Amino acid sequence: MNIIVDCDDVIIDLLSTWVKKLNKLYGTNVNKEDIKDWGLGKYFNLSEEQLVAPLLDASLWDEVKPIKGAVKALESISKTNNVFIATATDYRNFEAKIEKALTKYFPFIPVNNIVKCDNKSLLKADIIIDDNLNNLMGDSNLKILFTRAHNECFTYKELREKNIIRCNNWSEIQTIVEIIEEQKERKDNG
């Protein structure tokens, strides 16, 4: 199967590092747990340029850590599937993100399988995993919304109507992939 996985806040915990950097740079005191939606600007009284500045600093990518369970699950999943990482990122930080974070924690995913893509609704795969509902509007067989504080406002009913399932952690995702693989194997064998 072809599986496309988002990067930021799905396999690496960008938000924690970003908030720490903003607090350090500008003397603010915002807690990651307080951020409940995509509008980071409303939590910091900063310009868009100030908000984005830490993302363009290559050292930020040395500090990000993987999301709990992502490395183990993706390593297992990638043994029997084609895993791609799709990230909507600024072209100025793409290389640093790959070199300092992605290949560090996910060396089993080929660098050629890491793509920059701002409009992920154009992507098609057997499974696509993202924390942004808009990125799951494309034509994929299974769409998984990875639960983060900024997407908890969507109910299971709303997601079901859009043919999207919600997973709260990488263990759930790995179990779903394994079930699909077993069903496919049974079907192929007959």
Backbone as a ProteinNet text record, in pm:
[ID]
protein_1_A
[PRIMARY]
MNIIVDCDDVIIDLLSTWVKKLNKLYGTNVNKEDIKDWGLGKYFNLSEEQLVAPLLDASLWDEVKPIKGAVKALESISKTNNVFIATATDYRNFEAKIEKALTKYFPFIPVNNIVKCDNKSLLKADIIIDDNLNNLMGDSNLKILFTRAHNECFTYKELREKNIIRCNNWSEIQTIVEIIEEQKERKDNG
[TERTIARY]
83.9	0	88.2	35.2	99.2	34.2	117.3	69.2	139.5	60	114.3	88.8	195.8	189	234.8	158.1	198.7	316.3	389.5	508.4	478.9	450.4	441.4	320.8	349	249.8	174.7	229.6	180.3	293.1	411.8	525.8	634.2	641.3	731.9	650.9	691.5	619.7	672.6	632.1	676.7	621.7	495.5	431.2	504.7	545.2	615.4	742.3	822.1	948.7	924.3	827.8	794.6	751.6	662.4	614.3	729.8	816.5	933.1	1022.2	1046.1	1130.5	1067.2	937	868.5	875.7	849.7	856.3	996.1	1097.4	1236.4	1272.9	1235.6	1270.2	1201.5	1073.9	994.3	948.4	999.8	966.3	820.8	756	615.6	610	490.1	473.3	348.7	348.2	234.9	265.1	165.5	180	123.3	190.2	143.4	0.8	-27	-158.4	-272.3	-238.7	-340.5	-383.6	-305.5	-332.4	-432.2	-549.7	-659.3	-705.6	-639.9	-677.1	-557.3	-578.5	-470	-417.6	-495.5	-457.4	-357.3	-232.6	-127.4	-113.1	-141.3	-128.5	-215.5	-328.1	-414.3	-363.5	-265.1	-206.6	-81.2	-22.2	96.3	62.4	99.3	77.8	199.2	213.2	330.1	286.1	371.5	343.9	360.8	307.4	323.2	472	547.7	692.7	760.2	721.5	778.6	737.3	612.5	564.3	641.1	669.9	733.9	885.4	944.2	1090.7	1156.4	1107.1	1173.7	1174.5	1072	1064.2	1172.9	1221.6	1323.5	1465.4	1473.9	1603.3	1634.5	1738.4	1772.4	1791.6	1832.6	1856.8	1727.7	1612.8	1485.8	1470.7	1513	1492.7	1584.3	1689.7	1773	1699.2	1603.5	1536.9	1404.7	1342.9	1214.4	1233.5	1131.9	1131.8	1017.2	1027.6	917.5	795	680	556.3	567.5	519.1	526.4	468.3	546.8	502.9	520.4	549.9	557.1	673.2	789.4	906.7	883.1	842.8	821.1	713.1	601.9	490.8	529	589.8	625.8	735.3	826.4	929.8	865.5	770.7	700.2	616.4	540.7	453.4	535.1	651.5	732.4	798	796.8	854.3	769.8	640.6	550.4	470.7	499.7	425.6	520.5	475.7	549.8	501.6	588.9	552.7	616.7	534.6	578.4	545.9	634.4	607.5	579.6	464.2	426.6	417	492	492.5	466.7	373.2	347.7	439.9	550.7	653.4	711.8	769.5	836.1	957.9	978.4	1091.6	1224.7	1227.4	1352.1	1390	1296.4	1332.8	1323.4	1287	1265.6	1390.9	1503.1	1627.8	1667.6	1658.8	1693.8	1600.1	1471.9	1374	1409.4	1445.1	1482.4	1609.5	1713.7	1844.6	1850	1784	1800.9	1690.8	1578.4	1469.2	1425.7	1387.9	1327.4	1424.6	1540.8	1635.2	1696.9	1696.5	1747.7	1657.7	1527	1433.1	1369.3	1366	1299	1393.3	1510.6	1609.1	1562.8	1462	1408.4	1314.7	1281.5	1201.3	1297.8	1301.3	1395.4	1372.4	1480.9	1471.9	1386.5	1392.8	1310.2	1161.6	1126.3	985.5	937.1	1018.3	979.8	954.3	831.7	794.9	736.7	762.1	700	572.5	461.5	333.6	240.1	207.2	119.9	-28.2	-66.5	-207.1	-219.5	-230.1	-231.7	-362.5	-464	-589.2	-570.2	-459.6	-428.8	-367.7	-323.2	-254.5	-352.5	-308.4	-389.9	-303.3	-358.9	-287.8	-390.2	-341.6	-431.2	-473.4	-377.3	-404.4	-333	-402.4	-339.1	-369.1	-264.4	-274	-229.8	-315.1	-283.8	-357.9	-313.7	-383.8	-469.2	-466.5	-544.7	-655.4	-777.8	-892.3	-891.2	-850.2	-846.4	-753.6	-650.3	-555.7	-609	-723.9	-783.5	-900.6	-912.8	-1025.9	-998.2	-881.4	-845.2	-907.3	-859.4	-914.7	-826.3	-841.9	-766.3	-863.5	-820	-908.2	-942.8	-842.7	-866	-802.3	-881.3	-834.1	-838.3	-722.5	-711.3	-674.1	-757.7	-728	-655.4	-530.7	-451.6	-490.7	-539.3	-593.1	-485.4	-511.8	-430.2	-529.4	-484.4	-573.7	-644.3	-575.7	-633.7	-738.6	-760.6	-865.9	-969.4	-963.5	-1059.5	-1202	-1217.7	-1350.6	-1436.5	-1374.1	-1450.2	-1502.1	-1632.7	-1693.3	-1675.9	-1691.2	-1683.5	-1791.2	-1908	-2016.3	-1977	-1921.6	-1876.9	-1771.7	-1680	-1573.2	-1629.2	-1720	-1781.9	-1852.7	-1919.6	-1988.4	-1890.9	-1765.7	-1662.4	-1576.5	-1617.1	-1544.7	-1402.8	-1391.4	-1263.2	-1275.1	-1170	-1167.8	-1065.4	-1083.9	-992.7	-909.6	-780.1	-691.7	-621.4	-610.5	-553.9	-405.4	-351.7	-209.7	-160.9	-31.2	29.4	1	-27.5	-64.4	-195.2	-292	-419.6	-397.2	-312.5	-286.1	-219.4	-121.5	-52.8	-149.8	-239.8	-339.2	-429	-474.3	-560	-486.4	-362.3	-283.9	-267	-238.1	-221.3	-350.2	-463.6	-593.1	-617.7	-591.8	-610.1	-517.6	-393.9	-299.1	-348.8	-398.8	-451.9	-571.9	-662.6	-780.3	-738.3	-642	-592.7	-527	-450.8	-383.3	-485.4	-589.3	-695.4	-767.1	-794.8	-863.7	-776.6	-646.4	-554.5	-535.3	-544.5	-525.8	-656.3	-763.6	-878.8	-998.2
-118.5	0	124.5	230.9	361.8	442.3	488.5	562.1	696.4	802.9	938.6	990.8	1040.9	1087.6	1233	1315.1	1453.9	1453.6	1562.2	1573.9	1644.8	1774.7	1858.7	1824.3	1791.6	1756.4	1627.9	1548.6	1413.2	1313.5	1340.9	1254.2	1327.4	1460.3	1537.3	1643.4	1668.6	1761.6	1903.3	1962.9	2098.1	2201.8	2190.9	2294.9	2320.3	2215.4	2233.6	2315.4	2278.8	2348.1	2490.8	2509.7	2641.9	2736.4	2689.1	2771.3	2806.4	2710.6	2738.4	2845.4	2833.2	2931.9	3070.8	3078.5	3207.8	3269.9	3189.8	3240.1	3292.7	3220.3	3261.6	3387.9	3392.5	3507.1	3636.1	3625.2	3745.8	3766	3683.8	3701.5	3675.7	3595.1	3560.8	3438	3405	3292	3212.5	3162.6	3085.6	2937.3	2863.3	2718.3	2647.2	2546.2	2468.2	2417.2	2378.5	2321.3	2422.4	2551.9	2656.2	2673.8	2622.7	2643.7	2538.9	2585.7	2494.8	2506	2587.9	2596	2640.5	2654.1	2683.9	2826.2	2918	3058.6	3090.2	3052.6	3073.6	3221	3309.4	3453	3505.4	3442.8	3494.7	3458.9	3370.5	3335	3417.2	3470.5	3554.8	3690.3	3796.1	3929.7	3965.2	3893.4	3907.2	3921.3	3979	3988.9	3851.3	3835.8	3711.2	3680.2	3784.3	3767.9	3714.4	3767	3720.2	3576	3542.2	3405.5	3303.6	3337.7	3245.2	3238.6	3342.3	3351.4	3224.7	3166.5	3046.8	2929.2	2920.2	2809.6	2818.9	2939.4	2960.2	2950.3	2931.8	2913.9	2764	2725.1	2582.6	2512.9	2585.6	2522.2	2469	2523.8	2473.6	2324.9	2284.1	2145.1	2048	2100.1	2017.3	1983.6	2066.4	2054.3	1977.7	1963.6	1893.8	1746.5	1689.6	1547.8	1478.6	1348.7	1277.7	1267.9	1256.7	1231.1	1090.8	1076.1	947	835	732.1	614	620.5	739.5	754.1	675.9	681.6	614.1	463.5	406.5	260.9	216.9	287.6	249.9	263.1	375.5	395.7	299.9	266.3	169.4	34.6	-5.5	-131.9	-125	-18.4	-2.2	3.2	67.8	85.4	-44.4	-147.4	-276.3	-343.7	-315	-381.5	-283.7	-155.1	-53.5	54.9	130.2	247	367.4	421.1	534.7	660.4	763.6	893.4	997.7	1094.8	1206.8	1327.2	1388.9	1509.2	1623.4	1729.8	1841.4	1973.2	2048.7	2183.9	2274.8	2306.8	2380.3	2489	2586.6	2693.1	2634.5	2672.3	2618.9	2650.9	2756.3	2796.5	2705.8	2624.4	2534.4	2387.1	2359.3	2221.2	2136.1	2185	2108.4	2082.8	2184.5	2168.1	2070.1	2076.2	1984	1839.9	1815.9	1680.8	1635.9	1717.6	1677.4	1666.7	1758.7	1766.3	1695.1	1668	1603.8	1472.7	1478.1	1359.8	1243.8	1267.6	1156.4	1112.6	1200.7	1166.4	1063.3	1087.3	1000.5	893.4	917.1	825.4	783.2	729.3	695.2	582.7	509.2	398.9	447.5	574.6	632.8	699.8	653	711.4	862.1	936.3	1081.6	1114.8	1031.5	1054.5	1039	985.4	969.9	1085.4	1189.8	1309.2	1420.6	1471.2	1571.9	1696.4	1809.4	1935.5	1948.6	1966.9	1977.3	2065.8	2180.5	2273.4	2239.9	2176.4	2140.3	1988.4	1934.2	1788.1	1725.5	1805.5	1748.7	1691.3	1726.4	1672.7	1533	1491.7	1364.4	1248.2	1135.2	1013.8	901.2	825.6	712.5	613.9	498.9	403.8	459	519.8	580.7	715	815.7	945.1	983.4	1031.9	1065.3	1210.4	1292.3	1434.6	1487.9	1602.3	1667.1	1784	1811.1	1919.9	1859.3	1881.7	1825.4	1861	1983.1	2025.5	1939.4	1884.5	1800.3	1660.2	1629.5	1497.1	1497.8	1602.9	1616.1	1553	1496.8	1435.9	1298.8	1228.8	1100.2	986.7	951.9	842	740.8	614.3	508.2	523.8	555.9	573.2	704.1	786.7	916.6	916.3	945	943.5	1083.4	1136.5	1263.5	1231.2	1275.8	1253.9	1358.9	1316.6	1408.5	1498.6	1627.2	1731.1	1832.2	1913.9	2011	2099.9	2133.7	2225.7	2161	2027.8	1967.5	1891.7	1906.4	1836.3	1888.9	2004.8	2063.3	1982.4	1898.5	1817.2	1691.8	1671	1555.1	1430.5	1316.2	1189.9	1183.8	1239.7	1241.1	1322.9	1443.3	1527.2	1454.8	1389	1318.2	1199.2	1125.7	1010.2	1054	1169.4	1221.4	1252.1	1280.9	1310.3	1186.6	1072.6	947.2	952.6	1015.3	1030.6	966.5	895.4	842.2	920	920	990.4	886.6	911.2	829.8	921	874.1	955.2	932.4	824.3	794.9	699.5	677.6	593.2	445	403.9	264.5	232.2	323.2	304	296	385.2	385.7	255.6	210.5	86.7	-30.9	-36.2	-143.3	-141	-23.3	-10.9	-58.9	-17.9	-60.2	-211.8	-270	-415.4	-489	-437.1	-498.9	-493	-379.9	-365.8	-461.3	-472.7	-565.3	-710.1	-748.7	-884.2	-909.7	-812.2	-827.4	-839.9	-760.9	-765.3	-898.9	-950.1	-1079.3	-1191.8	-1189.3	-1290.9	-1286.4	-1164.2	-1147	-1199.5	-1165.3	-1209.6	-1360.7	-1422.6	-1567.8	-1646.4	-1572.6	-1627.4	-1683.1
0	0	0	-54.8	-49.7	62.4	155	271.9	276.2	280.2	289.1	429.6	491.6	629.3	634.2	703.4	727.5	824.2	825.1	909.3	1041.6	1033.2	1152.6	1238.8	1362.8	1463.7	1433.1	1341.9	1318.4	1345.4	1291.9	1324.5	1403.6	1390	1476.2	1550	1674.4	1760.7	1738.5	1629.7	1596.5	1693.4	1728.6	1809	1940.8	2010.9	2139.1	2121.6	2022.3	1998.5	1951.9	1865.9	1812.9	1924.9	2011.5	2122.9	2216.4	2246.8	2332.9	2270.9	2139.4	2070.2	2073.5	2046.5	2049	2188.2	2290.7	2428.1	2460.9	2418	2445.9	2368.5	2240.2	2156.1	2198.7	2237.7	2258.8	2403.2	2495.5	2636.1	2669.1	2588.5	2614.7	2705.3	2749.4	2840.3	2801.2	2679.7	2628.9	2649.8	2696.4	2712.8	2590.8	2545.6	2430.5	2455.1	2576.8	2610.9	2593.6	2593.3	2577.4	2431.7	2339.5	2197.2	2149.4	2111.1	2077.2	1932.7	1850.8	1710.2	1627.8	1496.5	1403.5	1415.2	1468.2	1471.5	1580.4	1560.2	1659.8	1695.9	1600.9	1623.1	1735.7	1760.8	1867.3	2006.7	2015.2	2143.9	2173.2	2067.8	2079.8	2017.9	2081.3	2025.9	1940.3	1827.4	1741.6	1596.3	1516.2	1372.6	1307.9	1188.8	1113.8	1091.4	1063.2	1042.1	1168.6	1284.1	1410.5	1440.1	1410.2	1433.5	1349.7	1226.7	1133	1151	1206.9	1217.7	1275.1	1384.1	1436.7	1338.4	1254.6	1158.2	1052.3	1029.6	927.4	983.7	1113.4	1179.8	1179.8	1110	1095.4	1229.6	1332.6	1462.9	1526.9	1489.2	1542.9	1514	1395.5	1354	1427.6	1492.8	1580.2	1709	1745.3	1874.6	1871.6	1754.9	1751	1784.9	1843.3	1880.9	1808.7	1791.4	1726.5	1818.5	1757.1	1831	1891	2011.4	2082.1	1994.8	1975	1902.1	1751.7	1697.8	1551.8	1491.5	1553	1496.8	1489.7	1600.5	1606.9	1508.3	1506.9	1418.4	1271.8	1235.6	1095	1049.9	1139.5	1102.8	1071.1	1151.8	1128.1	1000.4	985.4	868.3	739.8	744.3	622.8	575.1	657.9	616.4	509.5	508.9	414.5	328.1	340	265.8	217.2	116.9	70.1	149.8	234.1	318.8	261.7	248.2	199	305.7	321.7	410.4	321.7	343.4	268.6	368.5	341.8	434.8	361.9	416.3	365.6	445.2	387.3	459.8	371.9	433.7	359.8	288.9	166	89.4	158.4	240.1	305.4	421.6	471.6	581.1	542.9	419.4	376.3	393	348.4	356.8	502.4	586	727.4	796.3	763.3	822.5	786.9	661.5	618.9	689.9	683.1	735	886.9	956.9	1101.8	1180.6	1118.6	1192.9	1127.9	1001.8	941.2	923.1	864.7	846	978.7	1075.9	1209.5	1278	1276.9	1347.8	1259.4	1128.7	1037.5	924.3	957.4	854	761.1	800.8	721.7	610.9	608.9	500.8	403.3	278.9	182.6	165	152.4	133.7	11.4	-91.2	-211.2	-183	-67.8	-29.5	57.8	69.2	145.1	44.7	45	-54.4	12	-50.9	-11.3	-93.4	-25.9	-96.3	-14.6	-69	2.2	-12.5	-121.8	-143	-140.8	-22.1	-6.6	-52.9	-75.8	-126.8	-267.6	-332.9	-465.5	-459.4	-340.4	-326.9	-322.8	-373.8	-370.6	-318	-225.4	-167.2	-113.6	-74.1	-8.5	127.6	197.5	328.5	333.9	385.1	409.7	554	623.3	765.1	781.8	843	858.4	980	1030.9	1141.7	1094.4	964.1	906.7	820.4	858.9	788.6	639.9	606.6	466	381.6	443.2	369.9	344.6	400.1	383.9	285.5	208.3	116.5	-19.8	-38.4	-166.5	-184.9	-285.9	-326.5	-276.4	-149.5	-91.4	-34.7	-29.4	18.5	166.4	246.7	389.6	433.6	500.2	546.4	699	758.3	904.5	953.8	1042.1	1108.1	1237.8	1248	1368.4	1470.9	1584.5	1684.8	1743.3	1736.7	1799.1	1856.9	1947.9	2013.6	1912.5	1803.3	1705.8	1615.3	1626.6	1544.2	1627.4	1758.2	1843.5	1829.4	1767	1748.7	1651.9	1569.5	1473.6	1542.4	1534.1	1599.6	1514	1578.5	1504.9	1396.8	1425.3	1326.6	1203.8	1225.4	1113.2	1029.5	1097.2	1026.2	948.2	1009.9	942.9	815.1	819.3	700.8	587.3	622.2	521.9	491.6	547.4	526.1	585	700.2	769.1	906.1	946.4	1082.5	1163.3	1293.8	1384.8	1459.2	1467.3	1550.2	1648.1	1770.5	1877.2	1900.4	1842.8	1864	1755	1754.4	1650.5	1670.2	1790.5	1814.4	1742.7	1749.4	1679.2	1528.2	1476.6	1332	1289.5	1365.5	1331.6	1331.9	1427.3	1433.5	1310.9	1270.5	1151.9	1026.7	1010.7	893.9	893.8	1008.2	1017.5	982.5	1027.5	995.1	844.7	783.4	638.2	563.4	608.9	544.8	554.7	672.4	691	600.2	592.3	506.5	360.3	318.2	180.7	151.3	245.5	229	217.9	302.1	295.1	160.6	115.2	-13.1	-127.7	-123.7	-229	-229.7	-110.9	-101.3	-115.1	-126.6	-147.7	-140
[MASK]
++++++++++++++++++++++++++++++++++++++++++++++++++++++++++++++++++++++++++++++++++++++++++++++++++++++++++++++++++++++++++++++++++++++++++++++++++++++++++++++++++++++++++++++++++++++++++++++

